Amino acid sequence: MIWNEAKECMSRDEMTNLQGARLSKLVDRVYHNVEYYRKKMQAEGLEPGDIKGIEDLDKLPFTTKDDLRDTYPFGMFAVDNSQITRIHASSGTTGKATVVGYTRKDIDVWSECVARCITMAGLGKEDTIQVAYGYGLFTGGLGAHYGAEEMGATVVPMSTGNTKKLVTMMVDFGVTGIMCTPSYLLHIAETIEEMGVRDQIKLKASINGAEPWTDGMRAQIEHQLGIHAHDIYGLSEIMGPGVATDCQFHRGLHIHEDHFLPEIVDQKTLKPLRDGMEGELVISTLTKEGLPLIRYRTKDLTSINHEVCECGRTTARIARFTGRTDDMLIIRGVNVFPSQIESALLEMGGTTPHYLLIVDRINNLDTLEVQVEVEERFFSDEIRELENLTGKIAHVIQNAIGLAVKVKLVEPKSIERSMGKTKHVIDNRKLI
Ligand code: DLL
């Protein structure tokens, strides 16, 4: 089944024309409504009329997370705040969050994109879908929720947390679809086994994303639960979940090209790369009103393929992601930059700038231990003082990154020093 055949199956020429027309309108809109873009384009001697179609795309400047930080909170919005219906936020590299705003129409487009993804996973109106992404500032919960409602499905807004309750409701409500991170789904699968209810679940498909995963993990999920597992990609800056998903053939994720114009560029030269070559995914939002972005550098590494898929969709497909060009970690679906932890530690005092993050996956749940070197004097203090300091650091870090962490205080000079680029992270998670 295809949600919107007119949009998902158009010929390449039709798509290119549509994208070109939308791109020139987008450029005109940001030039007149976003001072940041106007200045950037003027600095390069560009006028909106210079962009006539997608062949002119590479004349345009890139946008990065730093640009959003520099214009925090609303400086890149292209509409008056009175037209913003909703705000979400994700981690910034240091103190300030990345803020995104949506008009009512943006929410409608987002819901349609997610509904298209849910259709690709073989779910429909008659299904009952549990949304177990976090609700709140993170785009996962509400994004999935609105898409599933748009689809006409029955939505169970579980959010994350109480896994046994989730499983009980999965059985009692006859849940047939679930949307959550892949690692959380493996944890749910274990809980289903422990509760002995494997033969009572009616689950048919899952839609998993927000963190890197592999075909090995997909096979494990499918085997343990007897379902079809689909990959969903998205990022807050561009919209949230629903930028792309894989269909039943699992040969890459179909990107909703009528709304998101993808490019793959070489991560060093930033020159566009051909189909099949791996590089950084760059996206221009063709229809967004609240926070339109031109050539946004996602930092996600993948390749693209414009061949028509066996499912009949003509939209370009991006390959499963192989990594990022920066040091962002995704822990239980939460984006964490080591620099956020570093600034929080430095601001609080009493610690040295030497720290080490140790990430593990235990029972399919990610854990983060932060080892921090503290000043010598603390080690001569009473144990109670050290415990207080540990609690304080854990609190400060949790406030900075929005995730509970285990803190271990270590003596000065015990964290290995490096002559080159300091290694702040040991990631022991093995993606099967
Ligand atoms: O993670 C939006 C989302 C929610 C996507 C639910 C899918 C499902 P952010 O918090 O802004 O938004 O994080 C975006 O997460 O740049 C990727 O590095 C990573 N990511 C998202 N989906 C996938 C995926 C949401 N399917 C960042 N595979 C992105 C690999 C993913 N990485």
Short mmCIF file of C-alpha atoms and ligand atoms in Angstrom, two decimals, residues 90 133 138-140 209-212 231-237 240-241 300 321 324 328 330 335, ligand 1:
data_model
loop_
_atom_site.label_atom_id
_atom_site.label_comp_id
_atom_site.label_asym_id
_atom_site.label_seq_id
_atom_site.Cartn_x
_atom_site.Cartn_y
_atom_site.Cartn_z
CA SER A 90 17.28 18.91 20.81
CA TYR A 133 9.47 7.20 21.96
CA PHE A 138 12.15 15.37 21.82
CA THR A 139 10.39 15.07 18.46
CA GLY A 140 10.06 11.26 18.62
CA GLY A 209 14.93 4.84 14.65
CA ALA A 210 16.47 7.81 16.47
CA GLU A 211 19.72 5.88 16.92
CA PRO A 212 22.11 3.84 14.75
CA ASP A 231 13.97 1.81 9.94
CA ILE A 232 12.79 5.42 10.33
CA TYR A 233 15.10 8.41 10.05
CA GLY A 234 14.72 12.03 10.95
CA LEU A 235 16.24 14.89 12.86
CA SER A 236 14.67 17.75 14.78
CA GLU A 237 16.25 20.51 12.71
CA GLY A 240 11.68 15.04 13.45
CA PRO A 241 10.96 11.37 12.69
CA ASP A 300 25.09 11.73 9.19
CA PHE A 321 23.69 5.21 8.27
CA ARG A 324 28.56 10.63 11.98
CA MET A 328 27.66 13.13 18.99
CA ILE A 330 23.03 8.75 21.02
CA ASN A 335 21.71 13.01 21.71
O1 DLL B 1 16.09 11.35 16.64
C1 DLL B 1 14.18 12.13 15.40
C2 DLL B 1 13.66 10.74 15.37
C3 DLL B 1 12.80 10.31 16.36
C4 DLL B 1 14.02 9.89 14.33
C5 DLL B 1 12.28 9.02 16.30
C6 DLL B 1 13.51 8.61 14.25
C7 DLL B 1 12.63 8.19 15.24
P1 DLL B 1 17.19 14.13 16.91
O2 DLL B 1 17.01 13.90 18.36
O3 DLL B 1 17.37 15.51 16.43
O4 DLL B 1 15.94 13.59 16.12
O5 DLL B 1 18.41 13.23 16.44
C8 DLL B 1 18.75 13.17 15.08
O6 DLL B 1 19.59 10.92 15.34
O7 DLL B 1 21.00 13.14 12.93
C9 DLL B 1 20.97 10.73 13.44
O8 DLL B 1 22.32 10.89 13.85
C10 DLL B 1 20.20 9.95 14.49
N1 DLL B 1 19.16 9.10 13.88
C11 DLL B 1 17.85 9.36 13.76
N2 DLL B 1 17.23 8.32 13.15
C12 DLL B 1 18.20 7.42 12.85
C13 DLL B 1 18.20 6.15 12.19
C14 DLL B 1 15.49 12.28 16.13
N3 DLL B 1 17.11 5.59 11.75
C15 DLL B 1 19.91 12.23 14.88
N4 DLL B 1 19.41 5.53 12.05
C16 DLL B 1 20.24 12.06 13.43
C17 DLL B 1 20.55 6.09 12.50
C18 DLL B 1 19.43 7.92 13.31
N5 DLL B 1 20.60 7.26 13.14
#
